[in-house]
GROMACS .gro file of C-alpha atoms in nm:
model
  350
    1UNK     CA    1   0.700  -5.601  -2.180
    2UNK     CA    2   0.691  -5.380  -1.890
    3UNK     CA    3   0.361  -5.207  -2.046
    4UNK     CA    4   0.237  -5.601  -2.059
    5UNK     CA    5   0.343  -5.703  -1.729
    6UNK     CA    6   0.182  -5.364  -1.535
    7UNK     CA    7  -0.129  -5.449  -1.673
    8UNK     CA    8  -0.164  -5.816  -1.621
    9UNK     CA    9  -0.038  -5.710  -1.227
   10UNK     CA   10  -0.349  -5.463  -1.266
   11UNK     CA   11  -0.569  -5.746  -1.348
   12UNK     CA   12  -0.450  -5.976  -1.084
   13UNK     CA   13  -0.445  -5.692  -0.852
   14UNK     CA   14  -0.867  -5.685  -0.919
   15UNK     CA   15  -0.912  -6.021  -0.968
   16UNK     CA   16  -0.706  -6.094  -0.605
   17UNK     CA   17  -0.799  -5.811  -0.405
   18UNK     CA   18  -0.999  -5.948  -0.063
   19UNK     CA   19  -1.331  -5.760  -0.021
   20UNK     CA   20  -1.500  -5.774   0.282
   21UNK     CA   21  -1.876  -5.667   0.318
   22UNK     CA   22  -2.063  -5.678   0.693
   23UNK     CA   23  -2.380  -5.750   0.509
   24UNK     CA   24  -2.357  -5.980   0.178
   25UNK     CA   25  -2.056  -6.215   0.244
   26UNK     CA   26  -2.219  -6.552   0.124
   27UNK     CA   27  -2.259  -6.560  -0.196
   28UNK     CA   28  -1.977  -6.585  -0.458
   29UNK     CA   29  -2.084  -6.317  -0.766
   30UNK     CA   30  -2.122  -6.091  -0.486
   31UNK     CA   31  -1.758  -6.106  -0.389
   32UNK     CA   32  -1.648  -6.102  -0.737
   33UNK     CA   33  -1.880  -5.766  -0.821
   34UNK     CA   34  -1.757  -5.568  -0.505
   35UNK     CA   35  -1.458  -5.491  -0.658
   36UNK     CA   36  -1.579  -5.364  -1.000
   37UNK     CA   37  -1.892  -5.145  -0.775
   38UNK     CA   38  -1.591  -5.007  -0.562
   39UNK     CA   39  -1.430  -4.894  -0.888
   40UNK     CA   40  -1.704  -4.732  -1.041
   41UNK     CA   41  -1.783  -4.558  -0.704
   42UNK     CA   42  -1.418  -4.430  -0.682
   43UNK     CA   43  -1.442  -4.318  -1.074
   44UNK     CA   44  -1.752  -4.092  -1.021
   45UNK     CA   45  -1.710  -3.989  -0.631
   46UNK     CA   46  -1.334  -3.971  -0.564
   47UNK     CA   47  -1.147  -3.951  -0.908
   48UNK     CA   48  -0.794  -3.902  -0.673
   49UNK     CA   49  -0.845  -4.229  -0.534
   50UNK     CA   50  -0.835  -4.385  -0.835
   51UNK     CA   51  -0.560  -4.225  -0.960
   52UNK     CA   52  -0.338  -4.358  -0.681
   53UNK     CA   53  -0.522  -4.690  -0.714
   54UNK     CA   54  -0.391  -4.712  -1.055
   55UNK     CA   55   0.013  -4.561  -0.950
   56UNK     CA   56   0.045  -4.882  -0.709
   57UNK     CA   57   0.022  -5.165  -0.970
   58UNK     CA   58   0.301  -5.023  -1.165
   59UNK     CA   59   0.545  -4.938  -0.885
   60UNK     CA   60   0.465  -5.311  -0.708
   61UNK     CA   61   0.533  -5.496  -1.090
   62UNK     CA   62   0.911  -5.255  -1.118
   63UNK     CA   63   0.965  -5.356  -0.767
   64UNK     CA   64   0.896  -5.741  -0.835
   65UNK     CA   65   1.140  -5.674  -1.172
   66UNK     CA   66   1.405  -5.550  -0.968
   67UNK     CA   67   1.350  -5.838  -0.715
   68UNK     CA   68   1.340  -6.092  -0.984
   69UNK     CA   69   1.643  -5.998  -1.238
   70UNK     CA   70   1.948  -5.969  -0.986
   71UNK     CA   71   2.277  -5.774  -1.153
   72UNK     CA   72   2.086  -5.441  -1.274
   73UNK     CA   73   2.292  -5.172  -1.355
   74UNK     CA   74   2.109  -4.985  -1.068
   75UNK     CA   75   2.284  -5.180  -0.789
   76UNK     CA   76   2.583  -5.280  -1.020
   77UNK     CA   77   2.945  -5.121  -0.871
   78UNK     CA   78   3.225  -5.074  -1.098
   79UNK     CA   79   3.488  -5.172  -0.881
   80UNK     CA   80   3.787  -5.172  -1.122
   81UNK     CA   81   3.678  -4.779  -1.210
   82UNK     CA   82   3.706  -4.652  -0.866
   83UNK     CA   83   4.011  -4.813  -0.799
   84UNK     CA   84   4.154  -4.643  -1.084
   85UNK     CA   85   3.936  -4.318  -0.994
   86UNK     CA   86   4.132  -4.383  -0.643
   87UNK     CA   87   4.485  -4.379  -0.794
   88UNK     CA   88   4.439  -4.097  -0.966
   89UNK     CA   89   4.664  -3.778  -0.886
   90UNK     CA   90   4.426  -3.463  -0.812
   91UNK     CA   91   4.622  -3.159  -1.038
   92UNK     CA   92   4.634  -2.837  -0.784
   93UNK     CA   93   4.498  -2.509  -0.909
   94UNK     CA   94   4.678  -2.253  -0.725
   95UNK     CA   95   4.521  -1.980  -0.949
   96UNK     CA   96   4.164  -2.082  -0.890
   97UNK     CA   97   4.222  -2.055  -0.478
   98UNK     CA   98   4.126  -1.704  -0.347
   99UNK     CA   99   3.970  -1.534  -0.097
  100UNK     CA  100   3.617  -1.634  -0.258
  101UNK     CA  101   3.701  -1.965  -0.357
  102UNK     CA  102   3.531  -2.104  -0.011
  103UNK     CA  103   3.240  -1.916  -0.075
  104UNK     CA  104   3.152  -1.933  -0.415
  105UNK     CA  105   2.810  -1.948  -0.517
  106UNK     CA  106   2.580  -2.233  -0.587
  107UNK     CA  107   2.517  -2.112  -0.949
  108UNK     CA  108   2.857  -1.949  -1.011
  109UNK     CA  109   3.051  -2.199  -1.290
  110UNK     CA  110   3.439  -2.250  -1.235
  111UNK     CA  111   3.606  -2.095  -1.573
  112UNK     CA  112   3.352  -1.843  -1.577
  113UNK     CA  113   3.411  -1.472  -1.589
  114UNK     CA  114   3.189  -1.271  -1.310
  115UNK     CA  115   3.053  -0.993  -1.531
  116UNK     CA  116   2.930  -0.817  -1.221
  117UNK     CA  117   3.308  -0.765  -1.089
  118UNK     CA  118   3.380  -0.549  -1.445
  119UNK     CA  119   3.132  -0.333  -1.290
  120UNK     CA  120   3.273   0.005  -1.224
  121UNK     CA  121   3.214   0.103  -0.874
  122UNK     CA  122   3.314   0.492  -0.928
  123UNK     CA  123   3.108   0.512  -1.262
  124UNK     CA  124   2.837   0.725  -1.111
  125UNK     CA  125   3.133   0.969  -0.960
  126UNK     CA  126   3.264   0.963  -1.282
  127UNK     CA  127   2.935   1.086  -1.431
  128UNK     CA  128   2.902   1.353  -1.198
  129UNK     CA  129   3.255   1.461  -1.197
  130UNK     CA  130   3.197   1.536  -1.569
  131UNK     CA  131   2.863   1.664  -1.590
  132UNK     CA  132   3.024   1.935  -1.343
  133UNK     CA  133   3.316   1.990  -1.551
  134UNK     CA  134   3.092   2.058  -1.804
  135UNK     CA  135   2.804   2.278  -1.668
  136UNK     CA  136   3.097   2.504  -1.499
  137UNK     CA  137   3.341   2.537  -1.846
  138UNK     CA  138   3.398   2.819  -1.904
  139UNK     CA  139   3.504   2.782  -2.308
  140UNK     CA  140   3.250   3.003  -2.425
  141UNK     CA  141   3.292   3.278  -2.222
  142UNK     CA  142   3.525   3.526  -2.435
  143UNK     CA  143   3.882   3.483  -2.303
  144UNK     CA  144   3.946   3.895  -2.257
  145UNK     CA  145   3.672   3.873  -1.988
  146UNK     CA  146   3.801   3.564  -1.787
  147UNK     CA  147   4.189   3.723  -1.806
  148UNK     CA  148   4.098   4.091  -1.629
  149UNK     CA  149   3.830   3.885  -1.455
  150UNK     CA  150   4.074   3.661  -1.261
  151UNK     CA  151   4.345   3.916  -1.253
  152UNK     CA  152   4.072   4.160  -1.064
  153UNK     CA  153   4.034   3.931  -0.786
  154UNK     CA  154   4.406   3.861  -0.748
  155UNK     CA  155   4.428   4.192  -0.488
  156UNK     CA  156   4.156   4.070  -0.300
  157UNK     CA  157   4.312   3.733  -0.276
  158UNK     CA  158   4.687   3.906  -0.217
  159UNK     CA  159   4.498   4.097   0.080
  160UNK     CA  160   4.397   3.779   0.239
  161UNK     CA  161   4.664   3.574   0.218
  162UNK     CA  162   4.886   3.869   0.349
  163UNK     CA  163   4.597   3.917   0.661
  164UNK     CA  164   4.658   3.518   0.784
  165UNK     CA  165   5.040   3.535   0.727
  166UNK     CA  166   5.099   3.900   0.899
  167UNK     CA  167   4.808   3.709   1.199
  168UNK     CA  168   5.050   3.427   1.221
  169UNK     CA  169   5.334   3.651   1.256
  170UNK     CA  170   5.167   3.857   1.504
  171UNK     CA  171   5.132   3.492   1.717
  172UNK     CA  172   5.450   3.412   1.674
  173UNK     CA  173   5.613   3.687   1.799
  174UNK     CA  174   5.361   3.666   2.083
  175UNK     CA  175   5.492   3.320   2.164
  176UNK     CA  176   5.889   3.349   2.117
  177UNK     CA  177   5.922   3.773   2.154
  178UNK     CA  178   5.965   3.842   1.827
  179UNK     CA  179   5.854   3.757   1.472
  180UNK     CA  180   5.964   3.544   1.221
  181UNK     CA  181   6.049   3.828   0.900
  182UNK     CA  182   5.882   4.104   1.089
  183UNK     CA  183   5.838   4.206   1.424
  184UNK     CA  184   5.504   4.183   1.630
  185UNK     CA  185   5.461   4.592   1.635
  186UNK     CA  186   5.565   4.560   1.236
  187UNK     CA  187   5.316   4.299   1.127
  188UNK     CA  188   5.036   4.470   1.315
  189UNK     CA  189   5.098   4.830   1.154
  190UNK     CA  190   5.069   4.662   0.806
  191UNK     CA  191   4.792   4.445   0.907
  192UNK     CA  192   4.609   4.813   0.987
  193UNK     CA  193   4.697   4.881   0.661
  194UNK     CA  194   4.586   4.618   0.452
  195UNK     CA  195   4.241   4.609   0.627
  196UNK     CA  196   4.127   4.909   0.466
  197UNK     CA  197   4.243   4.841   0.137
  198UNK     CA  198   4.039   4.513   0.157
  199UNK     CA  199   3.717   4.642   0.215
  200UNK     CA  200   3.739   4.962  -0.018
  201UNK     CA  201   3.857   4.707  -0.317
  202UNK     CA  202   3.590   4.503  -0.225
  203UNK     CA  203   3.345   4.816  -0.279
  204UNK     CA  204   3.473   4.903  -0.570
  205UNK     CA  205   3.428   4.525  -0.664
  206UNK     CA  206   3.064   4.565  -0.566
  207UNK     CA  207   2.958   4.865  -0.742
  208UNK     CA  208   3.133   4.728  -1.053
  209UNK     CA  209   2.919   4.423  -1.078
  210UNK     CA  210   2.606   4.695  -1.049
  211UNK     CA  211   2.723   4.859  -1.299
  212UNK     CA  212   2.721   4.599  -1.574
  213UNK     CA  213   2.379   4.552  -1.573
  214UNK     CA  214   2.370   4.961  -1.632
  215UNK     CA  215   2.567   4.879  -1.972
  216UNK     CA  216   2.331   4.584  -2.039
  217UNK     CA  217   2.045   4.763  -2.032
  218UNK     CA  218   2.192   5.038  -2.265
  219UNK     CA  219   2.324   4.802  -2.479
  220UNK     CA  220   1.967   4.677  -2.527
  221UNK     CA  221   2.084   4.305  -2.425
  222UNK     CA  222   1.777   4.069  -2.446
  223UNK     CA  223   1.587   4.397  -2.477
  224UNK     CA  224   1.447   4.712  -2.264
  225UNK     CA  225   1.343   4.686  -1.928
  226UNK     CA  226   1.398   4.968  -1.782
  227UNK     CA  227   1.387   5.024  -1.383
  228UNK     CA  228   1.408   4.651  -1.278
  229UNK     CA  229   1.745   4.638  -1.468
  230UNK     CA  230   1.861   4.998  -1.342
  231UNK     CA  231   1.758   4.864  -0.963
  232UNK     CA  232   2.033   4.610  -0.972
  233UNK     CA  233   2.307   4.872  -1.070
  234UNK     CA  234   2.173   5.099  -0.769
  235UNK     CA  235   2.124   4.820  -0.468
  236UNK     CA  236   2.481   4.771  -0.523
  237UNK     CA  237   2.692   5.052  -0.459
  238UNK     CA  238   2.414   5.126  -0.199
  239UNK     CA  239   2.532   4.803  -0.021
  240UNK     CA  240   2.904   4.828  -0.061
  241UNK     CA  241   2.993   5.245   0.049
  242UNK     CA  242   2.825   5.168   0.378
  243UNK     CA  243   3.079   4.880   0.492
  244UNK     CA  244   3.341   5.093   0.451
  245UNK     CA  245   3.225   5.271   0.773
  246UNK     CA  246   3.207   4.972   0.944
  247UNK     CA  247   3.447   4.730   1.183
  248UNK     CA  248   3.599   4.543   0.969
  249UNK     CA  249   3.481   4.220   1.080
  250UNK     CA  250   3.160   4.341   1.041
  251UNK     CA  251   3.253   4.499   0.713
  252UNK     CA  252   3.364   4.140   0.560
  253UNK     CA  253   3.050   3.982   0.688
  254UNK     CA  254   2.863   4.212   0.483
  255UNK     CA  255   3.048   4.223   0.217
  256UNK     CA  256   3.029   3.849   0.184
  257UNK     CA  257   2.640   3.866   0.189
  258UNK     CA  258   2.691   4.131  -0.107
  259UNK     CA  259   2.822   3.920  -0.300
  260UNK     CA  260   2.630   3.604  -0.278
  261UNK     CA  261   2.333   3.898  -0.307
  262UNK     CA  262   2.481   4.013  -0.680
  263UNK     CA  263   2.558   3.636  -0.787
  264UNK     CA  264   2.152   3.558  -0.697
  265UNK     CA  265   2.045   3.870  -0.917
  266UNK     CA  266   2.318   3.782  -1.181
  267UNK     CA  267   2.188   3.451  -1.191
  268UNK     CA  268   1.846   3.513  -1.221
  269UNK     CA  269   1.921   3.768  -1.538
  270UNK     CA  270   2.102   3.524  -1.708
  271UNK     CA  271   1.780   3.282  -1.666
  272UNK     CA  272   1.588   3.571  -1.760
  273UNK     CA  273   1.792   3.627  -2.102
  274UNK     CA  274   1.891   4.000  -1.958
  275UNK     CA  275   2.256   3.843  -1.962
  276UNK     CA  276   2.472   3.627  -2.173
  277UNK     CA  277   2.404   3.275  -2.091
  278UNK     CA  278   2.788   3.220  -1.979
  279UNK     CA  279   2.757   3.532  -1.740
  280UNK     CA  280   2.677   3.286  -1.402
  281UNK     CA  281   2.904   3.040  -1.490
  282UNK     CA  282   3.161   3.350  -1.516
  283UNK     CA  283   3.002   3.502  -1.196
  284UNK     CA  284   3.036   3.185  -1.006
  285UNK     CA  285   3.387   3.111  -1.060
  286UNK     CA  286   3.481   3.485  -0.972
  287UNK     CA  287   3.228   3.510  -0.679
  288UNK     CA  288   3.408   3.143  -0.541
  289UNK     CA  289   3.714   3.301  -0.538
  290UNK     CA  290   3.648   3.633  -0.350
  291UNK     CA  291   3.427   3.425  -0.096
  292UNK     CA  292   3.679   3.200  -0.026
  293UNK     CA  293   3.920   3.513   0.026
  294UNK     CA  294   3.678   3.703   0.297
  295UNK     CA  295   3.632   3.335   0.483
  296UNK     CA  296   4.030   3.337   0.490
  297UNK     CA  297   4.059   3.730   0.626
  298UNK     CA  298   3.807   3.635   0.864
  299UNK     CA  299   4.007   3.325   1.031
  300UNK     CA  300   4.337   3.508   1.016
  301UNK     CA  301   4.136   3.786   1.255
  302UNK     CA  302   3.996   3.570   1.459
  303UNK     CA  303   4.340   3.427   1.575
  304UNK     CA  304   4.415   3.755   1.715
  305UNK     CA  305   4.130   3.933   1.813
  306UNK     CA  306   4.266   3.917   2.126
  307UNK     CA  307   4.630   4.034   2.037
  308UNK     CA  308   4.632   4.421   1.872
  309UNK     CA  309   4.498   4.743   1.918
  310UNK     CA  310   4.192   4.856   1.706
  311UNK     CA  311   4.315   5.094   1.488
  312UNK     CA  312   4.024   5.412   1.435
  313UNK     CA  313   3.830   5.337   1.161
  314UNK     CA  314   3.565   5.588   0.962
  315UNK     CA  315   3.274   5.576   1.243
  316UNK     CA  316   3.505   5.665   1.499
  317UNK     CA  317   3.660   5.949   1.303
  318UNK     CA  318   3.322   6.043   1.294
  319UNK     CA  319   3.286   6.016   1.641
  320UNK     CA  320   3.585   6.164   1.722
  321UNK     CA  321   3.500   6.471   1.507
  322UNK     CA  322   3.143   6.498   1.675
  323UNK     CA  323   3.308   6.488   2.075
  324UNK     CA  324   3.516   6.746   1.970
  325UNK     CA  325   3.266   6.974   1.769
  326UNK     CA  326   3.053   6.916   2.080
  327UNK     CA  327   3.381   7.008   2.329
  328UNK     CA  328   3.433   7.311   2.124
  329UNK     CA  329   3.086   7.403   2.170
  330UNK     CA  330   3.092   7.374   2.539
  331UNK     CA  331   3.415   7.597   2.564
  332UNK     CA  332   3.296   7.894   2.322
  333UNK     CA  333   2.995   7.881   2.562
  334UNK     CA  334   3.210   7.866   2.896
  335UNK     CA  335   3.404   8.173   2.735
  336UNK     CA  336   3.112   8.374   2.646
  337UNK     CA  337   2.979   8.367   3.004
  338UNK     CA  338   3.241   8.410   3.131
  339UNK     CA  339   3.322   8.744   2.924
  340UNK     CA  340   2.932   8.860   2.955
  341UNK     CA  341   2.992   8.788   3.360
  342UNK     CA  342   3.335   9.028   3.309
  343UNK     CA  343   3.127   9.268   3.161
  344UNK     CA  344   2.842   9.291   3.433
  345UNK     CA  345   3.110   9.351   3.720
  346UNK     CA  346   3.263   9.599   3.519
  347UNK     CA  347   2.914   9.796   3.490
  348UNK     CA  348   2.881   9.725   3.900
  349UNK     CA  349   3.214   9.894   3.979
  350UNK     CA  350   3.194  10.188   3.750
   0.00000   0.00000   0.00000
């Protein structure tokens, strides 16, 4: 019906429509061909013209049905419903009122999980946490090794410890007048002590590392290579001796740099297949340990630099021993002209 009524509204819209022309207006089949000329010029110059030409029958004939037929459901308002809509209680949700609830998202659904807050934010430090744990386990690296391993930097670690507490007694009894277990004069006599105990372990530490790469080679580990090997094993107690003549600030310092030195070489053997591939992740662990010690020794000095007496260390024994060699000199040679002069007034008089 609707189909029927749109097009007899077409037809009355062509048959009615009021065409004007400046030039022909007196004849009657003129006026009734103007509009079929007008549609065959719109078909084959404007088609989009006669597309909304055709649109405006069919939305004038639903207008003139909804004119026409009053009491369509499209203006029809249940009264009765929304008074009973209007009655009814709303149910409170205490459980669905948050801090989000005002702000909740156009195409979020009540009832519906978020997936994106299951999302675990430390997943990535997670990850990394255990991809450390497991590049610096040390399962595989035989358990006799790691035992005298740790237990070989526990004096170099005791050393340390013992240089910031005897540094903090030496403050303290700066402060108040005397010490808290030992006195100031006390604490700095065993602080002179432990210093050189410190740096000769850490020597000894030194040229040990050298020499495993000595046993490596003669063990034939990952095969011969002769002086490139042998050069590690030398460069190291040729590094460590010399501190020992050193201040011992100065000594640390270098004996920090010897180490991170050895771990590089160590490291690059292992890559190299001259080592077991365990041996860095062994290195490391030991090297961490025994850096972190000399950083500690260094801090406990540095809060009393200022506070005790220098004790003589090798280079001024060796100074010490040259002034005097040197004063000696001078006096044997004072003596001898003075005897030779003795001599030459004794030939005058006689």
């Amino acid at each position: 019906m609707l189909r029927n009524g749109a097009t007899r509204s077409l037809t009355r819209s062509f048959l009615k429509s009021p065409t004007v022309s400046s030039r022909h207006t007196s004849t009657v089949g003129l006026r009734h061909a103007q509009p079929q000329a007008s549609i065959l010029a719109s078909h084959f110059r404007r088609p989009s013209s006669l597309a909304i030409n055709l649109y405006k029958p069919t939305s004038t004939a639903l207008q003139r049905y909804a004119s026409t037929h009053p009491g369509t459901p499209f203006d029809h308002i249940d009264k009765k419903h929304e008074k009973d809509v209007a009655k009814t209680e709303i149910e409170p949700h205490p459980e669905d009122v948050s801090t989000l609830s005002s702000v909740r998202q156009v195409l979020h659904e009540e009832g519906v999980e978020d997936k994106e807050r299951d999302v675990d934010m430390l997943a990535g430090v997670k990850a990394d946490l255990k991809t450390i744990k497991e590049t610096f386990s040390m399962q595989e690296v035989p358990r006799e090794a790691l035992v005298l391993g740790m237990a070989g930097v526990l004096p170099y670690l005791a050393t340390s410890i013992s240089t910031v507490y005897l540094a903090w007694d030496i403050n303290h009894a700066a402060i108040t007048g005397s010490g808290f277990l030992l006195s100031g004069k006390t604490a700095e006599l065993l602080l002179h002590i432990i210093e050189p105990l410190q740096i000769g372990y850490g020597a000894v530490i030194l040229s040990f590392l050298g020499a495993i790469h000595w046993g490596l080679e003669w063990a034939n580990y990952g095969g011969k290579h002769g002086y490139p090997r042998y050069a590690i094993g030398v460069v190291a107690p040729a590094i460590a001796w010399p501190t020992t003549l050193l201040p011992v600030e100065y000594a640390l310092i270098a004996q920090f740099l010897a180490f991170n030195y050895l771990y590089f070489a160590d490291a690059r053997a292992t890559v190299r297949g001259w080592a077991p591939h365990w041996y860095t992740t062994y290195r490391f662990a030991l090297t961490f340990i025994v850096g972190a010690s000399i950083v500690i020794s260094l801090i406990g000095r540095g809060q009393i630099s200022d506070k005790i007496n220098r004790l003589p260390g090798p280079a001024d024994r060796l100074k010490a021993l040259r002034d005097s060699q040197m004063e000696s000199l001078e006096t044997e040679e004072k003596e001898r002209r003075a005897k030779l002069v003795s001599q030459e007034e004794d030939e005058d008089e006689e």
